[in-house]
Short mmCIF file of C-alpha atoms in Angstrom, two decimals:
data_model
loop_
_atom_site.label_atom_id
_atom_site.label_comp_id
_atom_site.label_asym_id
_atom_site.label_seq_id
_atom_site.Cartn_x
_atom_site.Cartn_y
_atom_site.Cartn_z
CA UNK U 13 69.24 32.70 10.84
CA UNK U 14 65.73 32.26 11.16
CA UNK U 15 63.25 35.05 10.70
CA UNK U 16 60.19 34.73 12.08
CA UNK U 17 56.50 35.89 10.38
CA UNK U 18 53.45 36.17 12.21
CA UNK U 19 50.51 34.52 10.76
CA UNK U 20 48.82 37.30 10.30
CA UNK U 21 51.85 38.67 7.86
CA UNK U 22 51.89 35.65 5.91
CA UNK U 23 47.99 35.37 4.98
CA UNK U 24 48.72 39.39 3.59
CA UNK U 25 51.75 37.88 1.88
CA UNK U 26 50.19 35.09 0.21
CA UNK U 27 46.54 36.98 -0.75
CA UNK U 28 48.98 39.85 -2.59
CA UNK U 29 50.47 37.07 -4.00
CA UNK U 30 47.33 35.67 -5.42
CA UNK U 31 46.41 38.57 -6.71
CA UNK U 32 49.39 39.43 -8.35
CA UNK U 33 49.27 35.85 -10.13
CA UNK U 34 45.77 36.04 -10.76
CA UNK U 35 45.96 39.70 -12.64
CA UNK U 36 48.90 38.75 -14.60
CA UNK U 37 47.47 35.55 -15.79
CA UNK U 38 44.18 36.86 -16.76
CA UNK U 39 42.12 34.70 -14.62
CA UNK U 40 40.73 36.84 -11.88
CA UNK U 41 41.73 40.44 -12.90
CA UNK U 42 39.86 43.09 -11.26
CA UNK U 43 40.03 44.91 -14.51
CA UNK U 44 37.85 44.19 -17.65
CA UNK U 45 40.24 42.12 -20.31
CA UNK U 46 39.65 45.01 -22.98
CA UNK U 47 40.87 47.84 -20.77
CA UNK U 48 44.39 47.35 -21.69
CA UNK U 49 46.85 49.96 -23.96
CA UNK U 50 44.88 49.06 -27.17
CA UNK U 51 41.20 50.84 -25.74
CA UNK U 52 40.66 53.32 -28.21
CA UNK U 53 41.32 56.98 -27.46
CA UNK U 54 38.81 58.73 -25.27
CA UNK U 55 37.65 55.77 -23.82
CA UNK U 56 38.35 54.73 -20.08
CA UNK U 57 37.33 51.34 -19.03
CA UNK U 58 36.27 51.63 -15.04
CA UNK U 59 35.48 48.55 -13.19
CA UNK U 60 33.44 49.31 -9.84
CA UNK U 61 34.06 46.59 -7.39
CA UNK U 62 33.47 46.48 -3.65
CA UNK U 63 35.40 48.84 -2.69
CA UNK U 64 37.15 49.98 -5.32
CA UNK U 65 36.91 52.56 -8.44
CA UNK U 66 39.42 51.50 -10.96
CA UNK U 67 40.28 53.45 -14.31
CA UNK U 68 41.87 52.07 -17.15
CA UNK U 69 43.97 54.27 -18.48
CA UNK U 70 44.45 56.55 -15.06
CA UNK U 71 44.57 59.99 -17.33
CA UNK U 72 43.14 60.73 -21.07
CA UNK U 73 43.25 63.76 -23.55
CA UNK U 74 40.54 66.61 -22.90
CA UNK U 75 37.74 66.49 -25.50
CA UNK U 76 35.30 64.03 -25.77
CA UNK U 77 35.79 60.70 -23.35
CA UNK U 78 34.03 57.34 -22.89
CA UNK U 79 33.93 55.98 -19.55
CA UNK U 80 32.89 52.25 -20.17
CA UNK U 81 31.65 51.53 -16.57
CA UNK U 82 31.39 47.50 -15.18
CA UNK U 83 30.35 46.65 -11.81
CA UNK U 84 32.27 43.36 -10.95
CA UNK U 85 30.65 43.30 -6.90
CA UNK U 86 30.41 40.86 -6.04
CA UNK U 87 27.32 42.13 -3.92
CA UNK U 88 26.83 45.02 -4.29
CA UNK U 89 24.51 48.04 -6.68
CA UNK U 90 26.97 50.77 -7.50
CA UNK U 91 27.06 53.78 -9.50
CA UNK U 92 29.94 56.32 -11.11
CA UNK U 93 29.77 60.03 -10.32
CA UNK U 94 32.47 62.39 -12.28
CA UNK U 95 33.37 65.10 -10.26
CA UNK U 96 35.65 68.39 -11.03
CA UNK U 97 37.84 69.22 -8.16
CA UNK U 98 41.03 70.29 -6.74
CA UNK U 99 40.15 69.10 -3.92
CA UNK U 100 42.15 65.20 -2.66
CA UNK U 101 39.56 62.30 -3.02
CA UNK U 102 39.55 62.06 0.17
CA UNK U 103 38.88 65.33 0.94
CA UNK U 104 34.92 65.79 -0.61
CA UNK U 105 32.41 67.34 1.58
CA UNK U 106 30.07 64.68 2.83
CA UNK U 107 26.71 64.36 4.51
CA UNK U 108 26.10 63.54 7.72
CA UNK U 109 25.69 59.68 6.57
CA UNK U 110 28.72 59.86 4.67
CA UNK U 111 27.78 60.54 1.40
CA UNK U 112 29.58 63.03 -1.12
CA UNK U 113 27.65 66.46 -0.73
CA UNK U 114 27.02 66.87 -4.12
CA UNK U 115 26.71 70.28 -4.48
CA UNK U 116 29.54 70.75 -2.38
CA UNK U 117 31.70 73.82 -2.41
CA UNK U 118 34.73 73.12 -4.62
CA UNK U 119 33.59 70.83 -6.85
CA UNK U 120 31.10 70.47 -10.18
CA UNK U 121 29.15 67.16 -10.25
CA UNK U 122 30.05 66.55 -14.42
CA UNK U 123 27.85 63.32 -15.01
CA UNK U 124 26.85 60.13 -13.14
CA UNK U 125 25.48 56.42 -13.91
CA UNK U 126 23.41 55.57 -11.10
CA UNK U 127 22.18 51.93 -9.77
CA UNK U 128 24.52 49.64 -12.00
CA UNK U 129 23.73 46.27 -11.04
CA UNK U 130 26.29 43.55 -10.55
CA UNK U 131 27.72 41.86 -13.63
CA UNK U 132 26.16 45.20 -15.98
CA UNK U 133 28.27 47.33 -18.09
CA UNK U 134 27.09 50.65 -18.57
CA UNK U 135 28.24 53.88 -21.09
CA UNK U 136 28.79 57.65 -20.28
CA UNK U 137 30.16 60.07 -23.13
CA UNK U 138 31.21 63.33 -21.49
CA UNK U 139 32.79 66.00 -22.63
CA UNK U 140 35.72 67.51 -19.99
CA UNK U 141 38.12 70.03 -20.09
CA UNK U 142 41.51 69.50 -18.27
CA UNK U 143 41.69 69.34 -15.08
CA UNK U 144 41.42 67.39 -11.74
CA UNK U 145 38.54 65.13 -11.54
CA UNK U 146 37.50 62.37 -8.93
CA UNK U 147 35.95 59.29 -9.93
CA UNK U 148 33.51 58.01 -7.28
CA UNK U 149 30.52 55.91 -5.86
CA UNK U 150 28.45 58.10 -3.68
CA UNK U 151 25.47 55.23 -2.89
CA UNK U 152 24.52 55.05 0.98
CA UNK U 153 23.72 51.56 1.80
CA UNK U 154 20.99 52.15 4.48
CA UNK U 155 20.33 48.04 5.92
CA UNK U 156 24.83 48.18 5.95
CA UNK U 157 24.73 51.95 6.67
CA UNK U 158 27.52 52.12 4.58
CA UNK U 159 28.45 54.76 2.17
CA UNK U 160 30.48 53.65 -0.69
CA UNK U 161 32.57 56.92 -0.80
CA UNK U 162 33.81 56.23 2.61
CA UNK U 163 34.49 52.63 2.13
CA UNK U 164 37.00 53.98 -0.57
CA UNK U 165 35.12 54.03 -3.76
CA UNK U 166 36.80 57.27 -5.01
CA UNK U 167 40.03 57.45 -7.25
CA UNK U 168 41.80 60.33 -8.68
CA UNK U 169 41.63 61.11 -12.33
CA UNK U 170 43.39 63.84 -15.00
CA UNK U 171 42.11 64.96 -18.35
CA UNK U 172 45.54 66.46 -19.76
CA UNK U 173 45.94 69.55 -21.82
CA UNK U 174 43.58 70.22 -24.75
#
């Protein structure tokens, strides 16, 4: 019996695939090498990428925390903002461009690194108590007239019991 896959399906197929190879070979992981179980405690690697915000490990201890931020692009300036909410990552209040309203009802604005440039690593030490926080890039791009946020640069993150 033949099954038949549109071309469409097998281009999503084969780029999954590639990146599946690619992140368990260690050639083209979207993650920074060092961001793996042995990152010492309190420290989060978080690799900003267009469009993408991606902490490694998801969750740490309250208390003192690291976040060891890299833009990989490839383009684009980004920046991390550490927010203290309840409220789904999805879900911020936003500005009429699109932007995360910072001072936004529901949520604390704990710390940001702004204007990261491509291939730059940057360092935040926070102190946060447990709780729900979102992870974010909250730059408007005004020649794109895109807003990072909305493009999906926002992720989920816990801090765990104290």
């Amino acid at each position: 019996m033949a099954v038949k896959i549109s071309r469409r399906t097998l281009a999503t197929v084969c780029a999954a695939a590639i990146v599946i190879t690619a992140c368990t070979t260690g050639q083209a992981s979207p993650v920074p090498a060092s961001a793996g179980p042995t990152a010492a405690a309190g420290t989060v690697q978080v690799t900003l990428q267009e469009w993408a915000v991606l902490p490694v490990p998801a969750s740490t201890p309250a208390g003192d925390v690291t976040f060891q931020v890299t833009n990989t692009g490839p383009a684009d300036v980004h920046e991390l903002v550490i927010v203290k909410t309840d409220l789904d990552p999805t879900a911020l209040p936003t500005d009429d461009a699109g932007k995360v309203a910072e001072g936004g009802s529901g949520m604390e604005v704990i710390d940001e690194i702004e204007d990261i440039a491509v291939g730059q690593t940057e360092e935040l030490k926070v102190t946060l108590d447990a709780g729900k926080y979102v992870l974010l890039c909250n730059i408007y791009d005004e020649t794109e007239k895109e807003a990072h946020y909305q493009m999906g640069m926002r992720i989920a993150f816990e801090v765990t019991g104290g």
